[in-house]
Each structure stands twice: as C-alpha cells, then as structure tokens.
Amino acid sequence: MSTLQLPDHLLKSLMEREQKGLLRKLNKNTPAIDFCSNDYLGFSKLGLLTKTLRTTESVEAVPYGSTGSRLISGNSELIESAEKHIALFHHAPSALIFNSGYDANVGLFSCIPQKKDLVLFDELIHASIYDGIRLSHATHYKFKHNNIGSLQELIARHKSSYENIYIAVESVYSMDGDTAPLLEMVDICKMNARTYLMVDEAHAVGVFGKQGRGLCSALNIENKCFARVYTYGKAMGCHGATVVGSEALRNYLINFSRAFIYSTALPGHSIEAITAAYRLLIETNQQEKLQQNIAYFYSRTSGLKNMIKSQSSIHSLIVGNNIRAQELEIIFAKNHICARAIKSPTIKEGTERIRFCLHAYNTKEEIDQLMVLLNVI
Ligand SMILES: Cc1ncc(COP(=O)(O)O)c(C=O)c1O
C-alpha cells in the first residue's frame, strides 16, 4: 500500500459525505454580485487597504517575515505600537494580536477557564470558541441561543459547584446575524460573583458602534467585559485578530496561551494592514454606506416569513434542508449572484439556509435584483 494512500476509514468518511451531497469543495470565485464575502466595508475589494498601504512609507522598510514567535524573535516595536493603538481605540487597558480569529479564540478559551471552572456558551457559538473550550479542562454547558432564562437556569443550578463562571458569546452571530442580549448578560455577571463575560466581536467590528468600534462600544459596556475578541478578516478586510482586556490578561496570555506562544508572529505587512484598516474606519464613511444597505435590505425583506430578523450585515433565509439550500445557491449563481448555502452539519439540522452578507459596495439595484429572485423561488 502506498504511504500516500488515505486509510480506509477516512476514505469511507469522505464517501459518506459525498453520498449525502455534503462534500466540501474549494471553488474558485467567479465574478458575481457579492452577497457572500465578509468584506462588509469593502476595504479589501475596493482596494482601499491597498491604496492606504501604498502611501504608508514604513511598509517598504518592513521585512516580510516576522522570523519567529513573539517570545523568540518575532516581536517588534511595530506590533507593540499597533497593540497600544488598538487598545486605545477599543477603550481597553491592553491588547494582544493573534494570527487569526480562530487562533485568538482557541488561544483564549483553552487557557483561561481552569479545571474547577464552568464555561457557559451560546449554542450557536463559533467553532473556534468551542474548540478552545474543549481544549480547556473546564466543565462546559451550552445555553439556548440568546436565551437569558436558559443561561440563568444553568448558573443557578451549577454556581455553587464551580470557582469561576465564564459566559462565551458572539456580539453578532455568524450564521443568524442576530445580536446577543449583552446588557442582560452584563447584569447577570454583576449579580453573580466571579462570573465573567467574554465577547467575540468578529461580525460587529466595523459594523456597529462609533467608527465601527463594535457592539460593546455601542452599548457602552466595553469595560464590563472580561475579554473581547476583534477579528480582522471580515469588515476590516485583512487578517489577524486581537484579544483586548486588562494588562494582567495580556500578560497571562503571553505566558499560557499556546496558540500565541507556539506560532510564528504575523508578518509586519499584516500589522501595517491592520493599522491601515483602523485608519480607514476613522477616515472613510463605509460604515454609513453599509448601514444604509442593511436598512434597505431589511425594509425589503422584513415581510419574508423565514428570514431571520437581523440588523447586522448577515441575513439568513431558512429553507430547512440541505438539498433546497444547495438548489438556491445554484439558482442564485446562475443569476450572477453569489450567496452561500449553509448546510448541516455546520448548522443544526432543519435550520439549513441561504445566507446573504451585505456590504457597503452593494447597490440598491443589486438588492432589488436579489429581491426579484427571492420573490419567485
Ligand atoms: C464569530 C467568529 N469568530 C471567529 C472567527 C474566526 O476568525 P478568522 O477567520 O480570523 O480565523 C470567525 C470566522 O468565521 C467567526 O465568524
């Protein structure tokens, strides 16, 4: 048998996926009206980041590779000053950059909750948070999506058995596009000793809050969160992520977060891109354009029975099974519209959907074109 041959049981898993029509494949993007990318503000697609970086003199002087992990040779004045700037922008005492949102969540959730702690997470939490929680030694339970009663019930039932409780949520959910009841969660943390809120703002940064500071900023609860995660692959149009919180949290992560310690630091060009993206948040009105499109899309679709209510960039139409979701993706593609089918097992069976992501660069005509299709399918 060739050493390159995949073992039979792995081949069988692939075959089963294929038979169920669920085989994931990498497709090349063809030009189409974009209702699927995460580039909500168009920083990437419109060339805004490229243009800003071209005029950043220091980019030429930055060597491409970071040459090592932050603790060995990959640290620099460039990264540290970017982190200081990010902390100031998000009104936090400190910030620590990770290589991606996936890394930030795994790095954070795997090392903060300890064996005698409890993590309560929303059932729709992103895979990166769940993977992090699983790597920790803490007990963990999910609560019903955005359901304060379900969260309170778990806290009441378990709080006497654990030392600390961590509540893990997204401010905007990546599949439903709805927002977490963060104010109530802050109150819950206030009422229960040693209970901490951790918020992933991946889909809120650039979309909500003054100059796109995120939903915690819009709700004025930035300093009520134990940790917040901002990712740069979505509205910010580039790559990487930051955990913001106390100086002690930063110090703890530098010492115990394996995703941070054992990985080569982001190259200087990525740090320059992140800094440029923050500049664009302040200097452009892309957020306003995005908000206008969200409002227009919402006004056109709010009557659709199976559309999940959302004020964010993400809007999902539930169709209830994988086959229909796939069919719709193909119909949209044939009409030069890119909108992705989101299928189980990525999401719960029965909630299969077609997801529309809105952008600052979508036009009313594009949204109208989408509506024509939505009215005939
Ligand atoms: C809520 C949420 N957190 C984290 C991530 C991961 O971020 P990144 O793509 O930067 O790894 C994603 C990406 O899909 C996400 O939706």
CSV table of C-alpha atoms and ligand atoms in Angstrom, one decimal:
chain,number,residue,atom,x,y,z
A,1,MET,CA,0.0,0.0,0.0
A,2,SER,CA,1.3,3.4,-0.9
A,3,THR,CA,2.3,5.6,2.0
A,4,LEU,CA,0.2,8.3,0.4
A,5,GLN,CA,-3.0,6.3,0.5
A,6,LEU,CA,-5.6,7.6,2.9
A,7,PRO,CA,-6.6,4.9,5.4
A,8,ASP,CA,-9.9,3.1,4.5
A,9,HIS,CA,-11.9,4.5,7.4
A,10,LEU,CA,-11.0,8.1,6.4
A,11,LEU,CA,-11.9,7.3,2.8
A,12,LYS,CA,-15.2,6.0,4.0
A,13,SER,CA,-16.0,9.2,5.8
A,14,LEU,CA,-15.3,11.1,2.6
A,15,MET,CA,-17.5,8.8,0.6
A,16,GLU,CA,-20.4,9.1,3.1
A,17,ARG,CA,-20.1,12.9,2.9
A,18,GLU,CA,-20.2,12.7,-0.9
A,19,GLN,CA,-23.2,10.3,-0.9
A,20,LYS,CA,-25.2,12.7,1.3
A,21,GLY,CA,-24.2,15.6,-1.1
A,22,LEU,CA,-22.3,17.2,1.7
A,23,LEU,CA,-18.7,17.0,0.4
A,24,ARG,CA,-17.0,20.3,1.0
A,25,LYS,CA,-15.1,21.5,-2.1
A,26,LEU,CA,-12.9,24.5,-2.7
A,27,ASN,CA,-14.4,26.6,-5.5
A,28,LYS,CA,-12.8,29.5,-7.3
A,29,ASN,CA,-14.7,32.7,-7.0
A,30,THR,CA,-16.2,33.8,-10.3
A,31,PRO,CA,-17.2,37.4,-10.7
A,32,ALA,CA,-20.8,37.8,-9.4
A,33,ILE,CA,-22.8,40.2,-7.3
A,34,ASP,CA,-21.3,39.7,-3.8
A,35,PHE,CA,-23.7,38.7,-1.1
A,36,CYS,CA,-21.3,36.1,0.3
A,37,SER,CA,-18.0,37.6,1.3
A,38,ASN,CA,-17.1,39.0,4.7
A,39,ASP,CA,-15.6,42.2,3.3
A,40,TYR,CA,-18.5,44.2,4.7
A,41,LEU,CA,-16.9,47.6,4.3
A,42,GLY,CA,-15.1,46.9,1.0
A,43,PHE,CA,-11.7,47.6,2.5
A,44,SER,CA,-10.3,44.7,0.5
A,45,LYS,CA,-12.4,44.6,-2.6
A,46,LEU,CA,-12.5,48.3,-3.3
A,47,GLY,CA,-8.7,48.5,-3.0
A,48,LEU,CA,-8.9,50.9,0.0
A,49,LEU,CA,-6.4,49.0,2.0
A,50,THR,CA,-4.0,48.6,-0.9
A,51,LYS,CA,-4.2,52.3,-1.6
A,52,THR,CA,-3.6,53.2,2.1
A,53,LEU,CA,-0.7,50.8,2.3
A,54,ARG,CA,0.9,52.2,-0.8
A,55,THR,CA,1.1,55.6,0.9
A,56,THR,CA,2.4,54.2,4.1
A,57,GLU,CA,6.2,54.9,3.9
A,58,SER,CA,7.3,52.4,6.5
A,59,VAL,CA,5.8,49.4,4.5
A,60,GLU,CA,8.9,49.4,2.2
A,61,ALA,CA,11.2,49.2,5.2
A,62,VAL,CA,9.3,46.3,6.9
A,63,PRO,CA,10.9,42.9,6.2
A,64,TYR,CA,8.4,40.4,5.0
A,65,GLY,CA,8.8,37.6,7.5
A,66,SER,CA,8.4,38.1,11.3
A,67,THR,CA,11.2,35.5,11.7
A,68,GLY,CA,9.8,33.7,14.8
A,69,SER,CA,7.2,33.6,17.6
A,70,ARG,CA,6.7,36.8,19.6
A,71,LEU,CA,8.7,35.3,22.5
A,72,ILE,CA,11.7,34.4,20.4
A,73,SER,CA,12.4,36.8,17.6
A,74,GLY,CA,9.0,37.9,16.1
A,75,ASN,CA,8.2,40.8,18.4
A,76,SER,CA,8.8,44.4,17.2
A,77,GLU,CA,8.1,48.0,18.0
A,78,LEU,CA,5.6,47.9,15.1
A,79,ILE,CA,3.4,45.2,16.7
A,80,GLU,CA,3.6,46.7,20.2
A,81,SER,CA,2.7,50.1,19.0
A,82,ALA,CA,-0.2,48.7,16.9
A,83,GLU,CA,-1.5,46.9,20.0
A,84,LYS,CA,-1.3,50.1,22.0
A,85,HIS,CA,-3.3,51.9,19.3
A,86,ILE,CA,-5.9,49.0,19.2
A,87,ALA,CA,-6.3,49.1,23.0
A,88,LEU,CA,-6.9,52.8,22.9
A,89,PHE,CA,-9.4,52.5,20.1
A,90,HIS,CA,-11.4,49.8,21.9
A,91,HIS,CA,-11.2,51.5,25.3
A,92,ALA,CA,-9.3,48.7,26.9
A,93,PRO,CA,-6.2,48.7,29.1
A,94,SER,CA,-4.4,46.3,26.7
A,95,ALA,CA,-4.5,44.3,23.5
A,96,LEU,CA,-2.7,41.3,22.2
A,97,ILE,CA,-2.6,40.4,18.5
A,98,PHE,CA,-3.1,36.8,17.4
A,99,ASN,CA,-2.6,35.3,13.9
A,100,SER,CA,-6.3,34.9,13.2
A,101,GLY,CA,-9.7,34.9,14.9
A,102,TYR,CA,-9.5,31.2,15.1
A,103,ASP,CA,-6.2,31.3,16.9
A,104,ALA,CA,-7.4,34.1,19.2
A,105,ASN,CA,-10.4,32.2,20.3
A,106,VAL,CA,-8.6,28.9,20.7
A,107,GLY,CA,-5.7,30.6,22.5
A,108,LEU,CA,-8.0,32.5,24.8
A,109,PHE,CA,-10.6,29.8,25.7
A,110,SER,CA,-8.1,27.0,26.1
A,111,CYS,CA,-6.1,28.7,28.8
A,112,ILE,CA,-8.4,30.9,30.8
A,113,PRO,CA,-11.0,28.5,32.2
A,114,GLN,CA,-9.4,26.0,34.6
A,115,LYS,CA,-10.5,22.6,35.8
A,116,LYS,CA,-12.7,23.9,38.6
A,117,ASP,CA,-14.4,26.5,36.4
A,118,LEU,CA,-17.5,26.4,34.3
A,119,VAL,CA,-18.0,27.8,30.8
A,120,LEU,CA,-21.5,28.5,29.6
A,121,PHE,CA,-21.7,29.2,25.9
A,122,ASP,CA,-24.4,30.1,23.5
A,123,GLU,CA,-25.5,27.0,21.5
A,124,LEU,CA,-24.7,28.9,18.2
A,125,ILE,CA,-21.2,29.8,19.3
A,126,HIS,CA,-18.5,29.8,16.6
A,127,ALA,CA,-16.4,26.6,16.2
A,128,SER,CA,-13.2,28.4,17.2
A,129,ILE,CA,-14.6,29.2,20.6
A,130,TYR,CA,-16.0,25.7,21.1
A,131,ASP,CA,-12.6,24.2,20.1
A,132,GLY,CA,-10.9,26.5,22.6
A,133,ILE,CA,-13.3,25.5,25.4
A,134,ARG,CA,-12.8,21.8,24.6
A,135,LEU,CA,-9.1,22.2,24.9
A,136,SER,CA,-9.5,23.7,28.4
A,137,HIS,CA,-10.1,21.4,31.4
A,138,ALA,CA,-13.2,23.2,32.4
A,139,THR,CA,-16.7,21.8,32.5
A,140,HIS,CA,-18.9,23.4,29.8
A,141,TYR,CA,-22.6,23.6,29.0
A,142,LYS,CA,-24.4,25.3,26.3
A,143,PHE,CA,-27.4,27.5,26.8
A,144,LYS,CA,-30.3,28.1,24.3
A,145,HIS,CA,-29.5,30.7,21.7
A,146,ASN,CA,-29.8,34.2,23.1
A,147,ASN,CA,-32.0,32.9,25.9
A,148,ILE,CA,-31.3,34.7,29.2
A,149,GLY,CA,-33.6,32.3,31.1
A,150,SER,CA,-31.7,29.3,29.9
A,151,LEU,CA,-28.4,30.9,30.9
A,152,GLN,CA,-29.7,32.0,34.4
A,153,GLU,CA,-31.1,28.5,35.0
A,154,LEU,CA,-27.6,26.9,34.3
A,155,ILE,CA,-25.9,29.5,36.6
A,156,ALA,CA,-28.4,28.9,39.4
A,157,ARG,CA,-28.1,25.1,39.1
A,158,HIS,CA,-24.3,25.0,38.9
A,159,LYS,CA,-22.7,28.0,40.5
A,160,SER,CA,-22.1,26.5,43.9
A,161,SER,CA,-20.0,23.7,42.3
A,162,TYR,CA,-17.5,25.9,40.4
A,163,GLU,CA,-15.0,28.5,41.3
A,164,ASN,CA,-15.5,30.8,38.3
A,165,ILE,CA,-18.1,31.0,35.5
A,166,TYR,CA,-17.2,32.3,32.0
A,167,ILE,CA,-20.0,33.2,29.7
A,168,ALA,CA,-19.0,32.9,26.0
A,169,VAL,CA,-20.9,34.8,23.3
A,170,GLU,CA,-20.7,36.5,20.0
A,171,SER,CA,-22.0,40.0,19.8
A,172,VAL,CA,-23.3,39.3,16.3
A,173,TYR,CA,-23.8,35.6,15.4
A,174,SER,CA,-22.1,34.5,12.2
A,175,MET,CA,-25.0,32.3,11.0
A,176,ASP,CA,-28.1,34.1,12.2
A,177,GLY,CA,-26.8,37.7,12.1
A,178,ASP,CA,-28.7,38.5,15.3
A,179,THR,CA,-27.2,40.1,18.3
A,180,ALA,CA,-26.6,38.8,21.8
A,181,PRO,CA,-28.5,40.3,24.8
A,182,LEU,CA,-25.3,41.8,26.1
A,183,LEU,CA,-26.9,44.3,28.6
A,184,GLU,CA,-28.7,41.5,30.4
A,185,MET,CA,-25.6,39.4,30.4
A,186,VAL,CA,-23.6,42.2,32.0
A,187,ASP,CA,-26.3,42.4,34.7
A,188,ILE,CA,-26.0,38.6,35.2
A,189,CYS,CA,-22.3,39.0,35.7
A,190,LYS,CA,-22.9,41.8,38.2
A,191,MET,CA,-25.3,39.8,40.2
A,192,ASN,CA,-23.2,36.6,40.3
A,193,ALA,CA,-19.8,36.7,41.9
A,194,ARG,CA,-16.8,35.5,39.8
A,195,THR,CA,-18.9,35.4,36.6
A,196,TYR,CA,-17.1,36.8,33.6
A,197,LEU,CA,-18.3,37.8,30.1
A,198,MET,CA,-16.2,37.0,27.0
A,199,VAL,CA,-17.4,38.5,23.7
A,200,ASP,CA,-16.4,37.7,20.2
A,201,GLU,CA,-17.0,40.9,18.1
A,202,ALA,CA,-15.9,39.3,14.8
A,203,HIS,CA,-19.0,40.4,12.9
A,204,ALA,CA,-19.7,43.6,14.9
A,205,VAL,CA,-16.4,45.4,14.4
A,206,GLY,CA,-16.7,47.9,11.6
A,207,VAL,CA,-20.5,47.4,11.6
A,208,PHE,CA,-21.7,48.7,14.9
A,209,GLY,CA,-20.6,51.5,17.3
A,210,LYS,CA,-18.9,54.8,16.7
A,211,GLN,CA,-16.4,54.5,13.9
A,212,GLY,CA,-17.1,50.7,13.9
A,213,ARG,CA,-15.8,50.1,17.4
A,214,GLY,CA,-18.3,47.2,17.8
A,215,LEU,CA,-21.5,46.4,19.7
A,216,CYS,CA,-19.9,46.5,23.1
A,217,SER,CA,-19.0,50.1,22.4
A,218,ALA,CA,-22.4,50.9,21.0
A,219,LEU,CA,-23.9,49.6,24.3
A,220,ASN,CA,-21.3,51.3,26.4
A,221,ILE,CA,-20.3,48.0,28.1
A,222,GLU,CA,-16.7,47.8,26.9
A,223,ASN,CA,-15.3,47.9,30.4
A,224,LYS,CA,-17.8,45.3,31.7
A,225,CYS,CA,-16.4,42.5,29.5
A,226,PHE,CA,-13.6,40.4,30.9
A,227,ALA,CA,-12.3,39.8,27.3
A,228,ARG,CA,-13.3,40.9,23.9
A,229,VAL,CA,-12.1,39.5,20.5
A,230,TYR,CA,-11.8,41.6,17.4
A,231,THR,CA,-11.0,39.8,14.1
A,232,TYR,CA,-9.6,41.5,11.0
A,233,GLY,CA,-10.7,39.0,8.2
A,234,LYS,CA,-14.2,40.4,8.0
A,235,ALA,CA,-15.2,44.1,7.9
A,236,MET,CA,-11.5,45.1,8.4
A,237,GLY,CA,-10.7,43.4,5.0
A,238,CYS,CA,-7.4,41.9,6.1
A,239,HIS,CA,-6.2,39.1,8.5
A,240,GLY,CA,-5.4,38.5,12.2
A,241,ALA,CA,-7.3,39.2,15.4
A,242,THR,CA,-6.8,40.9,18.8
A,243,VAL,CA,-7.9,40.0,22.3
A,244,VAL,CA,-8.5,43.1,24.5
A,245,GLY,CA,-8.8,43.2,28.2
A,246,SER,CA,-6.7,44.0,31.3
A,247,GLU,CA,-3.0,44.3,31.3
A,248,ALA,CA,-2.9,41.2,33.5
A,249,LEU,CA,-5.0,39.3,30.9
A,250,ARG,CA,-2.4,40.2,28.3
A,251,ASN,CA,0.4,39.1,30.5
A,252,TYR,CA,-1.4,35.8,31.3
A,253,LEU,CA,-2.0,35.1,27.6
A,254,ILE,CA,1.7,35.8,26.7
A,255,ASN,CA,2.6,33.2,29.4
A,256,PHE,CA,-0.1,30.5,28.9
A,257,SER,CA,-1.8,30.8,25.6
A,258,ARG,CA,-0.3,28.1,23.4
A,259,ALA,CA,-1.8,29.4,20.2
A,260,PHE,CA,0.1,32.6,20.9
A,261,ILE,CA,3.4,31.1,22.3
A,262,TYR,CA,4.0,28.4,19.7
A,263,SER,CA,3.3,30.1,16.4
A,264,THR,CA,5.3,32.5,14.2
A,265,ALA,CA,4.1,36.1,14.7
A,266,LEU,CA,2.2,37.8,11.9
A,267,PRO,CA,4.5,39.5,9.3
A,268,GLY,CA,5.0,43.3,9.6
A,269,HIS,CA,2.9,43.8,6.4
A,270,SER,CA,-0.1,42.2,8.1
A,271,ILE,CA,0.4,44.5,11.1
A,272,GLU,CA,0.6,47.5,8.8
A,273,ALA,CA,-2.6,46.3,7.1
A,274,ILE,CA,-4.4,46.1,10.5
A,275,THR,CA,-3.2,49.6,11.4
A,276,ALA,CA,-4.4,50.9,8.0
A,277,ALA,CA,-7.8,49.2,8.4
A,278,TYR,CA,-8.3,51.0,11.7
A,279,ARG,CA,-7.3,54.3,10.0
A,280,LEU,CA,-9.9,53.6,7.3
A,281,LEU,CA,-12.6,53.1,10.0
A,282,ILE,CA,-12.0,56.6,11.1
A,283,GLU,CA,-11.3,58.3,7.7
A,284,THR,CA,-14.0,56.8,5.5
A,285,ASN,CA,-17.8,56.7,5.6
A,286,GLN,CA,-18.0,53.0,4.5
A,287,GLN,CA,-19.8,52.1,7.8
A,288,GLU,CA,-22.6,54.6,6.9
A,289,LYS,CA,-23.0,53.1,3.4
A,290,LEU,CA,-23.1,49.6,4.9
A,291,GLN,CA,-25.8,50.7,7.4
A,292,GLN,CA,-27.9,52.3,4.6
A,293,ASN,CA,-27.7,49.0,2.7
A,294,ILE,CA,-28.7,47.0,5.8
A,295,ALA,CA,-31.6,49.3,6.4
A,296,TYR,CA,-32.7,49.0,2.7
A,297,PHE,CA,-32.4,45.2,2.7
A,298,TYR,CA,-34.2,44.9,5.9
A,299,SER,CA,-37.1,47.1,4.7
A,300,ARG,CA,-37.4,44.9,1.6
A,301,THR,CA,-37.2,41.5,3.3
A,302,SER,CA,-38.8,42.0,6.7
A,303,GLY,CA,-42.1,40.6,5.4
A,304,LEU,CA,-40.4,37.3,4.4
A,305,LYS,CA,-41.6,34.6,6.9
A,306,ASN,CA,-38.4,32.6,7.0
A,307,MET,CA,-35.9,35.4,7.1
A,308,ILE,CA,-34.2,35.7,10.5
A,309,LYS,CA,-34.6,39.2,11.9
A,310,SER,CA,-31.2,41.0,11.9
A,311,GLN,CA,-29.8,44.5,11.9
A,312,SER,CA,-26.3,43.3,11.0
A,313,SER,CA,-24.5,42.5,7.7
A,314,ILE,CA,-25.7,38.9,7.9
A,315,HIS,CA,-29.2,37.9,6.9
A,316,SER,CA,-30.3,34.3,6.6
A,317,LEU,CA,-33.3,32.7,4.9
A,318,ILE,CA,-34.1,29.4,6.5
A,319,VAL,CA,-35.1,26.7,3.9
A,320,GLY,CA,-35.0,23.7,6.2
A,321,ASN,CA,-32.9,21.2,4.3
A,322,ASN,CA,-29.6,20.8,2.5
A,323,ILE,CA,-30.9,20.0,-0.9
A,324,ARG,CA,-33.1,23.1,-1.1
A,325,ALA,CA,-30.3,25.3,0.3
A,326,GLN,CA,-27.9,23.9,-2.4
A,327,GLU,CA,-30.6,24.4,-5.1
A,328,LEU,CA,-31.0,28.0,-4.2
A,329,GLU,CA,-27.2,28.6,-4.2
A,330,ILE,CA,-27.1,27.3,-7.8
A,331,ILE,CA,-30.2,29.4,-8.9
A,332,PHE,CA,-28.5,32.5,-7.5
A,333,ALA,CA,-25.2,31.6,-9.1
A,334,LYS,CA,-26.9,31.2,-12.5
A,335,ASN,CA,-28.2,34.7,-12.0
A,336,HIS,CA,-24.7,36.0,-11.2
A,337,ILE,CA,-25.4,36.4,-7.5
A,338,CYS,CA,-23.1,34.8,-5.0
A,339,ALA,CA,-25.0,33.8,-1.9
A,340,ARG,CA,-23.9,30.7,0.0
A,341,ALA,CA,-25.9,27.7,1.1
A,342,ILE,CA,-25.1,27.0,4.8
A,343,LYS,CA,-25.8,23.3,5.4
A,344,SER,CA,-26.0,20.9,8.3
A,345,PRO,CA,-23.8,19.7,10.0
A,346,THR,CA,-22.2,23.2,10.0
A,347,ILE,CA,-25.6,24.3,11.5
A,348,LYS,CA,-28.4,22.4,13.2
A,349,GLU,CA,-30.5,20.0,11.0
A,350,GLY,CA,-33.7,21.8,10.0
A,351,THR,CA,-32.1,25.2,10.0
A,352,GLU,CA,-30.3,24.9,6.7
A,353,ARG,CA,-30.3,28.2,4.9
A,354,ILE,CA,-29.1,30.6,2.3
A,355,ARG,CA,-27.1,33.4,3.8
A,356,PHE,CA,-26.8,36.9,2.5
A,357,CYS,CA,-23.9,39.1,3.6
A,358,LEU,CA,-24.4,42.8,2.9
A,359,HIS,CA,-21.6,45.3,2.0
A,360,ALA,CA,-21.0,49.0,1.7
A,361,TYR,CA,-20.4,48.5,-2.0
A,362,ASN,CA,-23.7,46.6,-2.8
A,363,THR,CA,-26.1,48.9,-4.7
A,364,LYS,CA,-29.8,49.2,-4.3
A,365,GLU,CA,-30.2,47.8,-7.8
A,366,GLU,CA,-28.3,44.7,-6.7
A,367,ILE,CA,-30.5,44.3,-3.7
A,368,ASP,CA,-33.6,44.8,-5.9
A,369,GLN,CA,-32.3,42.1,-8.3
A,370,LEU,CA,-31.9,39.7,-5.3
A,371,MET,CA,-35.5,40.5,-4.2
A,372,VAL,CA,-36.8,39.7,-7.7
A,373,LEU,CA,-35.3,36.2,-7.3
A,374,LEU,CA,-36.4,35.8,-3.7
A,375,ASN,CA,-40.0,36.5,-4.8
A,376,VAL,CA,-40.0,33.8,-7.4
A,377,ILE,CA,-38.1,30.9,-5.7
B,1,LIG,C1,-17.6,34.6,15.2
B,1,LIG,C2,-16.3,34.3,14.6
B,1,LIG,N1,-15.2,34.2,15.4
B,1,LIG,C3,-14.0,33.9,14.9
B,1,LIG,C4,-13.9,33.6,13.5
B,1,LIG,C5,-12.5,33.2,13.0
B,1,LIG,O1,-11.9,34.3,12.5
B,1,LIG,P1,-10.7,34.1,11.4
B,1,LIG,O2,-11.4,33.9,10.1
B,1,LIG,O3,-10.0,35.4,11.5
B,1,LIG,O4,-9.9,33.0,11.8
B,1,LIG,C6,-15.0,33.6,12.7
B,1,LIG,C7,-14.8,33.3,11.2
B,1,LIG,O5,-15.5,32.7,10.6
B,1,LIG,C8,-16.2,34.0,13.2
B,1,LIG,O6,-17.3,34.0,12.4
